[in-house]
mmCIF file of C-alpha atoms in Angstrom:
data_model
loop_
_atom_site.group_PDB
_atom_site.id
_atom_site.type_symbol
_atom_site.label_atom_id
_atom_site.label_comp_id
_atom_site.label_asym_id
_atom_site.label_seq_id
_atom_site.Cartn_x
_atom_site.Cartn_y
_atom_site.Cartn_z
ATOM 1 C CA MET A 1 11.136 17.404 7.384
ATOM 2 C CA ARG A 2 10.313 15.258 4.353
ATOM 3 C CA PHE A 3 6.935 14.290 2.939
ATOM 4 C CA GLY A 4 5.849 11.394 0.795
ATOM 5 C CA ARG A 5 2.978 9.363 -0.517
ATOM 6 C CA VAL A 6 2.465 5.630 0.075
ATOM 7 C CA GLU A 7 0.279 3.362 -2.038
ATOM 8 C CA ALA A 8 -0.157 -0.392 -2.272
ATOM 9 C CA PHE A 9 -1.154 -2.364 -5.349
ATOM 10 C CA VAL A 10 -2.496 -5.931 -5.291
ATOM 11 C CA VAL A 11 -3.189 -8.571 -7.924
ATOM 12 C CA PRO A 12 -4.650 -12.006 -7.105
ATOM 13 C CA THR A 13 -2.329 -14.903 -7.937
ATOM 14 C CA GLY A 14 -5.196 -16.747 -9.625
ATOM 15 C CA ASP A 15 -8.921 -16.498 -10.234
ATOM 16 C CA LEU A 16 -10.434 -13.939 -7.842
ATOM 17 C CA ALA A 17 -12.874 -16.368 -6.194
ATOM 18 C CA GLU A 18 -10.202 -19.024 -5.626
ATOM 19 C CA ALA A 19 -7.087 -16.938 -4.907
ATOM 20 C CA THR A 20 -5.340 -17.645 -1.618
ATOM 21 C CA HIS A 21 -2.485 -15.174 -2.185
ATOM 22 C CA LEU A 22 -1.941 -11.722 -3.636
ATOM 23 C CA ASP A 23 1.037 -10.158 -5.366
ATOM 24 C CA VAL A 24 1.554 -6.993 -3.318
ATOM 25 C CA THR A 25 3.684 -3.959 -4.150
ATOM 26 C CA VAL A 26 3.924 -0.992 -1.776
ATOM 27 C CA THR A 27 5.587 2.208 -2.978
ATOM 28 C CA LEU A 28 6.835 5.387 -1.348
ATOM 29 C CA GLU A 29 6.883 8.470 -3.577
ATOM 30 C CA THR A 30 8.985 11.445 -2.479
ATOM 31 C CA ARG A 31 10.575 14.306 -4.358
ATOM 32 C CA GLU A 32 13.607 12.029 -4.802
ATOM 33 C CA GLY A 33 11.492 9.539 -6.773
ATOM 34 C CA ILE A 34 9.457 6.376 -6.284
ATOM 35 C CA ARG A 35 10.842 3.512 -4.213
ATOM 36 C CA VAL A 36 9.384 0.038 -3.775
ATOM 37 C CA VAL A 37 9.073 -0.486 -0.038
ATOM 38 C CA ARG A 38 7.712 -4.013 -0.237
ATOM 39 C CA ARG A 39 7.141 -6.518 -3.017
ATOM 40 C CA ALA A 40 5.873 -9.934 -1.968
ATOM 41 C CA THR A 41 3.280 -12.624 -2.455
ATOM 42 C CA LEU A 42 1.143 -12.461 0.680
ATOM 43 C CA PRO A 43 -1.897 -14.365 1.953
ATOM 44 C CA VAL A 44 -5.484 -13.311 1.467
ATOM 45 C CA LEU A 45 -6.717 -12.000 4.833
ATOM 46 C CA ARG A 46 -10.438 -12.397 4.199
ATOM 47 C CA PRO A 47 -12.471 -13.971 1.369
ATOM 48 C CA LEU A 48 -12.310 -12.217 -2.001
ATOM 49 C CA GLU A 49 -16.013 -11.909 -2.731
ATOM 50 C CA SER A 50 -15.822 -8.725 -4.798
ATOM 51 C CA LEU A 51 -13.341 -6.321 -6.331
ATOM 52 C CA ASP A 52 -13.806 -4.082 -3.285
ATOM 53 C CA ASP A 53 -12.143 -6.836 -1.255
ATOM 54 C CA LEU A 54 -9.006 -6.366 -3.346
ATOM 55 C CA VAL A 55 -8.970 -2.644 -2.524
ATOM 56 C CA TRP A 56 -9.463 -3.509 1.165
ATOM 57 C CA HIS A 57 -6.435 -5.827 1.029
ATOM 58 C CA ALA A 58 -4.340 -3.158 -0.679
ATOM 59 C CA ASP A 59 -5.259 -0.768 2.127
ATOM 60 C CA GLN A 60 -4.379 -3.284 4.848
ATOM 61 C CA TYR A 61 -0.977 -4.001 3.324
ATOM 62 C CA ALA A 62 -0.274 -0.262 2.817
ATOM 63 C CA GLN A 63 -1.006 0.385 6.481
ATOM 64 C CA GLU A 64 1.185 -2.541 7.511
ATOM 65 C CA ALA A 65 4.117 -1.233 5.447
ATOM 66 C CA ILE A 66 3.735 2.236 7.006
ATOM 67 C CA GLY A 67 3.538 0.781 10.504
ATOM 68 C CA VAL A 68 6.478 -1.609 10.085
ATOM 69 C CA GLU A 69 9.022 -1.018 7.297
ATOM 70 C CA LEU A 70 8.574 2.739 6.967
ATOM 71 C CA ALA A 71 8.202 3.366 10.707
ATOM 72 C CA GLU A 72 11.678 1.868 11.175
ATOM 73 C CA GLU A 73 12.955 4.659 8.898
ATOM 74 C CA GLY A 74 11.068 7.362 10.822
ATOM 75 C CA TRP A 75 8.049 7.729 8.508
ATOM 76 C CA GLU A 76 4.552 8.258 9.921
ATOM 77 C CA ALA A 77 1.144 8.646 8.316
ATOM 78 C CA ILE A 78 -0.443 12.089 8.634
ATOM 79 C CA GLY A 79 -3.334 11.845 6.167
ATOM 80 C CA VAL A 80 -5.139 9.666 3.683
ATOM 81 C CA ASP A 81 -6.946 10.250 0.389
ATOM 82 C CA ALA A 82 -10.434 9.028 -0.430
ATOM 83 C CA TRP A 83 -11.049 5.324 -0.983
ATOM 84 C CA PRO A 84 -10.255 4.604 -4.644
ATOM 85 C CA GLU A 85 -12.610 2.825 -7.005
ATOM 86 C CA TYR A 86 -11.328 -0.308 -8.649
ATOM 87 C CA GLU A 87 -10.519 0.134 -12.327
ATOM 88 C CA PRO A 88 -10.938 -3.136 -14.260
ATOM 89 C CA GLY A 89 -7.782 -4.368 -15.947
ATOM 90 C CA THR A 90 -5.454 -2.663 -13.439
ATOM 91 C CA PRO A 91 -4.100 -3.723 -10.056
ATOM 92 C CA ALA A 92 -6.333 -2.822 -7.129
ATOM 93 C CA ARG A 93 -4.811 0.053 -5.184
ATOM 94 C CA SER A 94 -5.067 1.435 -1.697
ATOM 95 C CA PRO A 95 -5.947 4.972 -0.783
ATOM 96 C CA ALA A 96 -2.818 7.143 -0.972
ATOM 97 C CA TYR A 97 -1.371 7.873 2.461
ATOM 98 C CA THR A 98 0.509 11.103 3.070
ATOM 99 C CA VAL A 99 3.530 10.409 5.250
ATOM 100 C CA ARG A 100 6.214 12.553 6.839
ATOM 101 C CA ASN A 101 9.654 11.929 8.201
ATOM 102 C CA LEU A 102 11.183 14.260 10.774
ATOM 103 C CA GLN A 103 14.641 12.686 10.511
ATOM 104 C CA PRO A 104 17.208 14.238 8.165
ATOM 105 C CA PRO A 105 17.845 12.176 5.011
ATOM 106 C CA SER A 106 20.790 9.786 5.254
ATOM 107 C CA SER A 107 23.753 10.673 3.068
#
């Protein structure tokens, strides 16, 4: 059994109030290292009225990556950290999800 940690980071492609897309990076951290699971420019799902909306988007895209890309590899979420506070000047980030994989690592 392997364990890991998944987080998503988002940055608006323009001014917060007018952004229609976000630069999204989702990572999986395991004892082997950190791997980018997804890096893409994706649409805003709801209006960006505050910085908390950026954190919400990061969370949505983290959950999507766990449920799609990582699920195809056998990963599943088993826990989640507290909702993070946005730190000005940095990308907004999702809560960290603890994931596990019951499949043996590929060689």
